[in-house]
């Protein structure tokens, strides 16, 4: 008997989570994503593994979900999580009563808390303001969205799913009032670059279609004349060049703008804002938003005022509230998620939408949605995603045993090794010699080559897998070295195109911060590439007789050196 089939639209956390869940239950899954995995909000968020503390006063349902999933993700995806701990810091102007409400709210939501004095806080986080009053400690952490999404996709594939990136859904196929599939247009772009037939359209049929298109879910609904009223709300994040704080720092005041710093790898990410936009793909990115972040955050951590920013980026929340709720401010809209059964709701069987929620609750969203779809398909297999670790996730002790063997004792090396999970042994012995290719992030040739194996010439994917070019120099010193690792497997033209693409991607996020030292650094990077490497006047376009150099260095008397 053939398996029941589903199509999942969207390759963000929610979509890959659903694909994994359904595939593990024996459903035949095809996931279609218009860009690469994490193309949408999941690749443009703050990177915070919420404890739920942020929502403990006003949105306790979301807070409880966050805490439950925080615990589960630490179990099943330890290699994507860094448990930094978090603080809700009370500044002199912040209300005592709110501090108490936060504390009680956390306790009500089963979030472990501890109150710390100003002295204790400053001992842990010396760069915070000496004026602070006290803080509540909670189990917030940092999470790597890229690796988590890829790990879910790999798990789905291991259970038989077909993952189609660069396949845009251009229409829902509706027959007799029922959604029976999707029409996709295949494109090319970043990713492992083995995409079928660019420019072709394909009709894919399935027993059920899941709309997990995040901020774009309304556009998908509209393809079957359905109203899915997603409210896209943009937020900016700015990356600092060093990790000024070691824990997630939240301001202890009612939820608002510019009140969280998340340490991430060697950097710290400031965020964020919350402003409704019309189009999730096209909205203004303004320098004033970045200035505002730095100004506000400096009240809590004065060191940020003079620190150097690396780059800024914006994401768009897929907010949703049931019709008629009528909340005025986007930051007050619930972070809860909703599974919309279009059969019950709109008399259109064959389609389910899942929308809202947080990155940290993606697995629970996926479980609820998969339960619903399985109910429709008559599949009664239980969800197993909370129990089975994701690929590469291992007991931390197993990793640390190998520390001595590899002499990997620096925090950078430790993170590199954690990142590789159970594959570290094979990967790290995969290149000899194995020099460091990216100095800022301490990434070696072996790790770069390993990433190239799955990413091909997509150096942005290599970057996401390894962090190469994500440090202080933002690719100034290493992007050409990464491109050099593509050769000889790929020809010169492909390597040059890949270098240009990576370099432009790094530049994209720096444009918003071109003042002071950031301008100096950007100019230096440009000078390195334009003049030292002559990339603004490429030597391959000029006729140079390179072969005449091969015989050895010319000497003064017109003879040749012996080449030593
Ligand atoms: C500024 C900001 C900061 C945030 N910080 C945090 C945080 O720290 N912690 C946390 O837990 N959550 C955070 N969130 C929320 C979290 O990022 C989102 O809730 C989550 O990433 C949404 O995932 P998703 O899979 O539902 O949507 P997405 O990741 O957007 O995935 C939807 C996918 O659908 C694809 N798609 C759209 N249209 C089509 C089409 N026609 N055909 C094919 N594919 C299509 C898109 O390309 C996209 O990849 C933040 C959000 C924002 C905006």
XYZ file of C-alpha atoms and ligand atoms in Angstrom:
617
model
C 0.000 0.000 0.000
C 1.406 3.434 -0.874
C 2.176 5.895 1.895
C -0.066 8.930 2.431
C 1.622 12.025 1.044
C 2.043 15.674 2.030
C 3.656 18.783 0.623
C 5.110 21.243 3.130
C 5.518 24.821 1.876
C 8.384 26.685 3.562
C 11.942 25.747 4.538
C 12.114 27.720 7.796
C 12.207 26.124 11.236
C 8.483 25.365 11.174
C 8.534 23.749 7.716
C 11.612 21.575 8.287
C 10.264 20.635 11.727
C 6.989 19.465 10.180
C 8.807 17.629 7.381
C 10.919 15.782 9.954
C 7.955 14.951 12.151
C 5.731 13.661 9.337
C 8.558 11.707 7.691
C 9.353 10.043 11.028
C 5.695 8.961 11.230
C 5.958 7.254 7.838
C 4.321 9.939 5.691
C 5.737 10.626 2.220
C 6.889 14.270 2.433
C 7.972 16.821 -0.167
C 9.163 20.164 1.223
C 9.310 23.110 -1.184
C 11.157 26.324 -0.374
C 11.454 29.339 -2.661
C 15.039 30.137 -1.582
C 17.581 28.163 0.369
C 16.690 26.680 3.766
C 16.383 29.528 6.344
C 15.779 32.015 3.510
C 12.994 33.679 5.542
C 12.694 34.754 9.172
C 14.455 31.677 10.556
C 17.709 32.914 9.045
C 17.109 36.478 10.302
C 16.232 36.204 13.969
C 17.968 37.065 17.227
C 19.350 33.612 17.991
C 17.832 33.440 21.467
C 16.813 30.186 23.089
C 14.032 31.739 25.149
C 13.386 30.487 28.656
C 9.991 32.162 28.320
C 10.940 34.851 30.860
C 10.264 37.542 28.272
C 6.596 36.499 28.050
C 6.041 35.478 31.693
C 3.940 38.525 32.623
C 1.717 39.111 29.597
C 1.725 35.899 27.525
C 2.039 32.976 29.913
C 0.923 30.330 27.427
C 3.852 31.230 25.143
C 6.169 31.422 28.164
C 5.306 27.864 29.218
C 5.781 26.545 25.685
C 9.170 28.284 25.463
C 10.408 26.702 28.702
C 9.241 23.213 27.743
C 10.849 23.449 24.307
C 14.002 25.053 25.740
C 14.485 21.864 27.791
C 13.730 19.578 24.824
C 16.085 21.406 22.446
C 18.907 21.146 24.943
C 18.335 17.382 24.823
C 17.828 16.760 21.122
C 19.959 19.545 19.606
C 22.729 20.226 22.107
C 25.169 20.906 19.252
C 23.030 23.864 18.089
C 22.603 25.423 21.537
C 24.919 27.319 23.845
C 23.472 27.505 27.355
C 24.731 30.909 28.371
C 22.052 31.636 30.988
C 20.165 34.915 30.959
C 19.532 37.945 33.159
C 16.598 40.335 33.470
C 18.415 43.474 34.611
C 16.611 46.163 36.613
C 17.950 49.691 36.021
C 17.200 52.539 38.504
C 14.339 53.844 36.343
C 12.701 50.383 36.091
C 9.677 49.639 38.250
C 10.042 47.481 41.409
C 6.519 46.200 41.018
C 7.265 44.958 37.499
C 10.369 43.178 38.801
C 8.139 41.287 41.290
C 5.568 40.513 38.571
C 8.327 39.098 36.363
C 9.627 36.954 39.191
C 6.191 35.587 40.064
C 5.254 35.152 36.388
C 8.385 33.050 35.808
C 7.601 30.881 38.835
C 4.020 30.391 37.623
C 5.355 29.239 34.245
C 7.858 26.758 35.754
C 10.856 28.867 34.688
C 13.725 28.393 37.175
C 14.713 31.808 38.611
C 17.200 33.303 41.033
C 17.436 36.933 42.194
C 20.980 38.342 42.070
C 22.272 41.505 43.751
C 23.987 44.214 41.693
C 27.319 43.049 43.078
C 26.733 39.450 42.006
C 25.607 40.559 38.550
C 28.641 42.779 37.988
C 30.945 39.993 39.028
C 29.438 37.830 36.278
C 29.006 40.602 33.706
C 31.544 43.371 34.373
C 30.557 45.448 31.317
C 27.024 46.086 32.518
C 26.207 49.485 34.008
C 27.353 49.961 37.610
C 24.041 51.708 38.229
C 21.997 48.548 37.860
C 19.826 47.593 40.837
C 19.566 43.791 40.650
C 18.629 41.018 38.233
C 16.646 37.818 37.803
C 18.633 34.894 36.435
C 16.779 32.575 33.997
C 17.801 29.699 31.681
C 17.951 31.727 28.435
C 20.562 30.651 25.899
C 21.794 31.070 22.342
C 20.728 28.912 19.417
C 22.131 28.550 15.912
C 19.126 28.652 13.559
C 21.060 27.600 10.468
C 22.415 24.390 11.917
C 19.143 23.536 13.647
C 17.145 23.874 10.410
C 19.677 21.897 8.401
C 19.771 19.161 11.069
C 15.969 18.874 10.844
C 16.081 18.730 7.049
C 18.766 16.029 7.136
C 16.709 14.030 9.611
C 13.647 14.388 7.348
C 15.706 13.221 4.358
C 17.007 10.273 6.369
C 13.361 9.288 6.810
C 12.668 9.526 3.087
C 11.575 13.160 2.607
C 12.295 15.084 -0.613
C 13.633 18.562 0.171
C 13.336 20.951 -2.793
C 15.017 24.304 -2.247
C 14.774 27.066 -4.892
C 11.282 25.920 -5.784
C 8.752 28.700 -5.453
C 5.097 27.820 -5.041
C 3.369 29.895 -7.685
C -0.088 28.387 -7.247
C -2.141 25.983 -5.170
C -3.829 23.304 -7.262
C -7.525 23.170 -6.379
C -9.932 20.539 -7.732
C -13.622 20.517 -6.789
C -12.942 22.943 -3.944
C -10.154 20.776 -2.469
C -6.425 21.614 -2.428
C -4.666 18.697 -4.136
C -1.158 20.000 -4.684
C 1.054 22.895 -5.669
C 2.617 24.316 -8.776
C 6.269 25.247 -8.300
C 8.772 27.083 -10.418
C 12.314 25.753 -10.102
C 15.058 28.339 -9.810
C 18.763 28.350 -9.134
C 20.668 29.949 -6.278
C 22.604 29.355 -3.099
C 22.481 25.814 -1.791
C 24.191 22.668 -2.879
C 23.536 23.741 -6.465
C 22.236 20.467 -7.713
C 18.814 21.758 -8.586
C 16.737 20.256 -11.311
C 15.871 22.193 -14.406
C 15.943 25.880 -13.622
C 13.024 27.809 -15.118
C 10.753 24.776 -15.395
C 7.437 24.524 -13.618
C 6.278 21.343 -11.933
C 2.906 20.291 -10.584
C 3.274 18.254 -7.399
C 0.228 16.418 -6.043
C -0.304 15.135 -2.495
C -3.043 14.007 -0.134
C -2.514 17.105 2.021
C -0.688 20.439 1.743
C 0.773 22.328 4.724
C 1.283 26.070 4.503
C 4.293 26.838 6.734
C 5.353 29.923 4.798
C 5.711 32.174 7.872
C 5.254 35.864 7.042
C 4.294 34.778 3.504
C 1.491 32.444 4.694
C -1.142 35.018 3.678
C 0.152 35.017 0.103
C -0.089 31.218 -0.054
C -3.635 31.303 1.377
C -4.647 33.856 -1.236
C -3.735 31.344 -3.970
C -6.858 29.406 -2.923
C -8.861 32.583 -2.163
C -8.412 32.116 1.592
C -7.810 34.891 4.116
C -4.835 34.155 6.377
C -4.234 37.479 8.038
C -0.574 37.392 8.944
C 0.823 40.640 10.326
C 4.436 40.976 9.159
C 6.429 42.924 11.790
C 10.037 43.828 11.077
C 12.851 43.934 13.624
C 16.487 44.983 13.319
C 19.510 43.294 14.860
C 23.088 44.606 15.010
C 26.154 42.416 15.467
C 29.011 43.692 17.637
C 32.573 42.668 16.846
C 33.280 41.030 20.216
C 31.244 39.230 22.820
C 30.870 41.994 25.390
C 28.501 39.909 27.505
C 28.557 36.204 28.187
C 24.887 35.757 29.104
C 21.670 36.811 27.389
C 20.925 40.251 28.852
C 17.280 41.375 28.953
C 16.047 44.653 30.361
C 13.502 44.044 33.155
C 10.719 46.300 31.948
C 7.467 45.729 30.045
C 8.175 44.170 26.656
C 9.400 46.833 24.260
C 12.065 47.713 21.761
C 15.862 47.407 21.995
C 16.055 45.436 25.214
C 17.986 42.193 24.583
C 21.666 41.378 23.961
C 22.414 37.801 22.887
C 26.016 36.551 22.977
C 26.528 34.496 19.870
C 29.789 32.661 19.221
C 32.487 35.386 19.204
C 29.988 38.251 18.843
C 27.052 39.851 20.648
C 23.785 40.583 18.836
C 21.722 43.601 19.875
C 17.997 43.619 19.221
C 15.385 44.360 18.359
C 12.452 46.462 17.168
C 8.900 45.619 16.203
C 7.152 47.506 13.428
C 4.394 46.360 11.111
C 5.324 46.314 7.408
C 3.261 45.770 4.279
C 5.484 43.335 2.430
C 7.782 40.773 4.115
C 10.135 40.936 1.131
C 10.397 44.667 0.630
C 10.609 47.193 3.493
C 12.933 50.050 4.497
C 16.141 49.239 6.439
C 17.157 52.439 8.187
C 20.333 53.532 9.914
C 18.206 55.321 12.522
C 16.966 51.915 13.705
C 20.556 50.795 14.298
C 21.428 54.042 16.114
C 18.388 53.567 18.332
C 19.474 50.035 19.293
C 22.959 51.141 20.290
C 21.709 54.168 22.207
C 19.155 52.163 24.200
C 21.436 49.185 24.875
C 24.274 51.413 26.044
C 22.136 52.401 29.044
C 22.376 48.788 30.200
C 25.885 48.041 28.867
C 27.816 51.335 28.449
C 30.718 49.609 26.663
C 28.491 49.315 23.568
C 28.599 53.065 23.019
C 32.221 52.892 21.834
C 32.243 49.331 20.527
C 32.530 48.483 16.867
C 29.534 47.058 15.019
C 30.073 44.489 12.286
C 26.814 44.453 10.402
C 23.037 44.744 10.763
C 20.166 42.663 9.435
C 16.380 42.676 9.575
C 13.817 39.902 10.007
C 10.023 39.864 9.728
C 7.842 38.157 12.350
C 4.893 36.085 11.107
C 2.502 37.409 13.763
C -1.029 36.103 13.829
C -4.067 36.602 16.005
C -7.539 35.238 15.399
C -9.754 37.658 13.453
C -11.470 40.246 15.650
C -8.868 40.262 18.467
C -7.873 43.784 17.471
C -4.551 44.298 19.330
C -3.146 47.746 18.499
C 0.626 47.396 18.997
C 2.546 44.610 17.237
C 4.698 43.934 20.331
C 1.487 43.156 22.276
C 0.316 40.529 19.771
C 0.652 37.028 21.191
C 3.716 34.934 20.295
C 1.463 31.909 20.420
C 0.954 29.836 17.281
C -2.147 28.663 15.472
C -2.955 25.588 13.359
C -5.689 26.612 10.900
C -7.783 23.802 9.479
C -9.076 25.250 6.207
C -11.638 22.497 5.859
C -13.385 23.463 9.109
C -12.636 27.165 8.810
C -13.215 27.843 5.096
C -14.767 24.686 3.637
C -11.544 24.038 1.705
C -10.185 20.569 2.520
C -6.638 19.463 1.731
C -4.861 22.450 3.291
C -3.612 23.301 6.796
C -1.802 26.517 7.732
C 0.478 26.843 10.751
C 1.482 30.357 11.695
C 2.794 32.547 14.539
C 4.953 31.169 17.342
C 8.655 31.495 18.002
C 11.733 29.811 16.627
C 12.171 28.114 19.975
C 8.699 26.542 19.749
C 9.138 25.268 16.178
C 9.172 21.584 17.245
C 5.942 21.892 19.262
C 4.301 23.769 16.376
C 5.415 20.995 14.070
C 4.100 18.314 16.429
C 0.658 19.941 16.729
C 0.458 20.494 12.993
C 1.629 16.937 12.206
C -0.922 15.522 14.714
C -3.612 17.415 12.845
C -2.426 16.319 9.381
C -2.034 12.710 10.519
C -5.599 12.854 11.850
C -6.753 13.894 8.372
C -4.645 11.199 6.687
C -5.651 8.406 9.072
C -2.062 7.920 10.322
C -1.953 7.028 14.013
C 1.825 6.930 14.611
C 2.955 8.949 17.628
C 5.312 11.926 17.422
C 8.931 11.032 18.296
C 10.725 14.310 17.641
C 11.115 15.225 21.313
C 12.898 11.964 22.087
C 15.210 11.275 19.168
C 18.326 13.470 19.094
C 19.041 15.291 15.878
C 21.891 14.054 13.703
C 25.271 15.078 15.044
C 23.953 15.749 18.534
C 25.843 13.645 21.062
C 26.406 13.457 24.750
C 28.721 16.383 25.581
C 30.984 14.078 27.576
C 31.835 12.057 24.482
C 33.012 15.248 22.787
C 35.096 16.430 25.677
C 36.926 13.086 25.905
C 38.444 13.798 22.515
C 39.612 17.289 23.529
C 43.009 16.049 24.565
C 43.439 13.929 21.487
C 43.011 16.972 19.264
C 44.529 19.483 21.642
C 41.375 21.563 21.129
C 41.246 23.641 24.226
C 40.463 27.150 23.092
C 36.810 28.279 23.288
C 36.817 28.728 19.510
C 38.114 25.253 18.882
C 35.671 23.878 21.433
C 32.774 25.487 19.555
C 34.095 24.244 16.209
C 34.192 20.746 17.578
C 30.733 21.005 19.149
C 29.432 22.307 15.860
C 30.554 19.170 14.057
C 28.822 16.928 16.588
C 29.465 13.230 16.116
C 31.335 13.849 12.840
C 34.223 15.820 14.351
C 36.723 12.972 14.294
C 36.314 12.241 10.582
C 36.151 15.878 9.590
C 39.088 17.222 11.570
C 41.411 14.556 10.223
C 40.206 15.203 6.673
C 42.987 17.558 5.489
C 46.740 17.381 5.788
C 48.184 19.966 6.153
C 45.287 21.603 7.978
C 46.045 25.329 8.386
C 43.617 27.880 9.782
C 41.824 29.500 6.816
C 39.654 31.994 8.745
C 41.729 33.600 11.511
C 38.937 35.519 13.267
C 36.820 32.405 13.836
C 39.611 29.814 13.906
C 38.210 27.674 11.079
C 40.568 25.171 9.479
C 40.938 23.897 5.927
C 39.482 20.512 6.926
C 36.275 22.160 8.128
C 36.020 24.322 5.009
C 36.526 21.343 2.713
C 33.969 19.337 4.631
C 31.417 22.131 4.196
C 32.260 22.460 0.488
C 31.407 18.785 0.068
C 27.762 19.511 0.841
C 27.577 23.158 -0.261
C 29.512 23.015 -3.527
C 30.418 26.505 -4.687
C 27.942 28.147 -2.331
C 30.434 29.865 -0.017
C 27.601 31.484 1.923
C 26.480 28.038 2.945
C 30.103 27.176 3.842
C 30.085 30.317 5.979
C 26.884 29.296 7.765
C 28.189 25.828 8.474
C 31.593 26.911 9.784
C 31.345 30.648 10.702
C 34.281 31.389 8.359
C 34.121 35.100 7.317
C 31.647 35.942 10.105
C 34.247 37.396 12.477
C 35.806 40.833 12.879
C 37.211 41.119 9.349
C 33.872 40.092 7.753
C 35.640 38.204 5.005
C 38.293 40.832 4.302
C 41.144 38.471 5.155
C 39.633 35.109 4.343
C 36.955 35.170 1.645
C 39.561 34.687 -1.112
C 41.157 31.863 0.888
C 37.774 30.151 1.064
C 37.378 30.544 -2.692
C 40.861 29.085 -3.213
C 39.721 25.920 -1.417
C 37.200 25.363 -4.235
C 40.021 24.718 -6.680
C 40.847 22.310 -8.373
C 37.452 20.623 -7.905
C 35.778 23.686 -9.449
C 37.240 25.792 -12.234
C 38.539 29.329 -11.876
C 35.379 30.983 -13.152
C 33.204 29.195 -10.590
C 35.644 30.047 -7.774
C 35.709 33.726 -8.738
C 31.912 33.903 -8.949
C 31.640 32.241 -5.537
C 34.141 34.702 -4.041
C 32.219 37.661 -5.410
C 28.928 36.322 -4.064
C 30.367 35.779 -0.566
C 32.078 39.166 -0.555
C 28.882 40.947 -1.594
C 26.861 39.076 1.041
C 29.298 40.236 3.742
C 29.123 43.801 2.415
C 25.314 43.828 2.457
C 25.100 43.945 6.241
C 27.897 46.493 6.744
C 26.413 49.300 4.671
C 24.212 50.440 7.539
C 27.092 51.128 9.897
C 29.584 53.125 7.888
C 30.870 55.568 10.405
C 33.958 55.751 12.672
C 35.968 52.575 12.980
C 33.483 50.603 10.938
C 34.131 52.876 7.968
C 37.897 52.445 8.467
C 37.511 48.680 8.473
C 35.276 48.619 5.400
C 37.763 50.840 3.566
C 40.605 48.561 4.599
C 38.727 45.513 3.323
C 38.002 47.284 0.053
C 41.637 48.319 -0.278
C 42.820 44.770 0.429
C 40.619 43.348 -2.258
C 40.703 46.196 -4.764
C 44.366 47.143 -4.697
C 46.375 44.364 -3.035
C 44.468 41.643 -4.855
C 43.591 43.889 -7.760
C 39.966 42.749 -7.724
C 38.663 46.034 -9.068
C 40.776 45.473 -12.177
C 40.951 41.753 -12.461
C 44.354 40.583 -13.780
C 42.732 37.729 -15.649
C 41.125 40.334 -17.914
C 44.590 41.663 -18.742
C 47.008 39.848 -20.939
C 49.903 38.677 -18.729
C 52.369 36.074 -19.873
C 52.248 33.954 -16.713
C 54.178 31.092 -18.290
C 57.286 33.196 -18.529
C 57.412 33.220 -14.699
C 57.309 29.433 -14.498
C 60.909 28.894 -15.470
C 62.114 30.718 -12.375
C 62.976 34.217 -11.210
C 64.884 36.345 -13.735
C 68.288 37.559 -12.421
C 70.168 40.768 -13.157
C 72.496 39.393 -15.821
C 69.606 38.114 -17.865
C 70.181 34.488 -16.818
C 67.839 32.439 -14.654
C 67.991 31.566 -10.974
C 67.983 27.922 -9.987
C 64.553 28.373 -8.574
C 65.346 27.764 -4.903
C 13.609 40.377 14.502
C 13.210 39.017 14.959
C 13.868 38.406 16.034
C 13.460 37.164 16.487
N 14.147 36.577 17.504
C 13.766 35.356 17.948
C 14.519 34.715 18.957
O 15.540 35.224 19.419
N 14.090 33.508 19.398
C 12.972 32.900 18.908
O 12.625 31.820 19.387
N 12.265 33.471 17.894
C 12.639 34.677 17.412
N 11.956 35.267 16.388
C 10.797 34.573 15.806
C 11.240 33.473 14.844
O 12.340 33.889 14.083
C 10.113 33.088 13.893
O 8.951 32.865 14.622
C 10.460 31.789 13.127
O 11.756 31.870 12.571
C 9.432 31.571 12.036
O 9.785 30.400 11.319
P 8.884 29.914 10.119
O 9.475 28.655 9.626
O 7.473 29.872 10.584
O 9.005 31.085 9.053
P 10.213 31.356 8.017
O 11.523 31.060 8.625
O 10.022 32.717 7.464
O 9.965 30.279 6.916
C 8.966 30.407 5.921
C 9.589 30.029 4.606
O 8.589 29.981 3.602
C 9.221 30.316 2.399
N 8.225 30.710 1.399
C 7.471 31.822 1.394
N 6.717 31.873 0.284
C 7.011 30.760 -0.431
C 6.580 30.255 -1.687
N 5.693 30.909 -2.446
N 7.108 29.090 -2.127
C 8.010 28.413 -1.376
N 8.458 28.858 -0.195
C 7.964 30.016 0.277
C 10.120 31.485 2.788
O 11.154 31.687 1.838
C 10.634 31.047 4.141
O 11.911 30.431 4.087
C 12.372 36.496 15.876
C 11.742 37.091 14.772
C 12.178 38.322 14.311
C 11.543 38.920 13.124
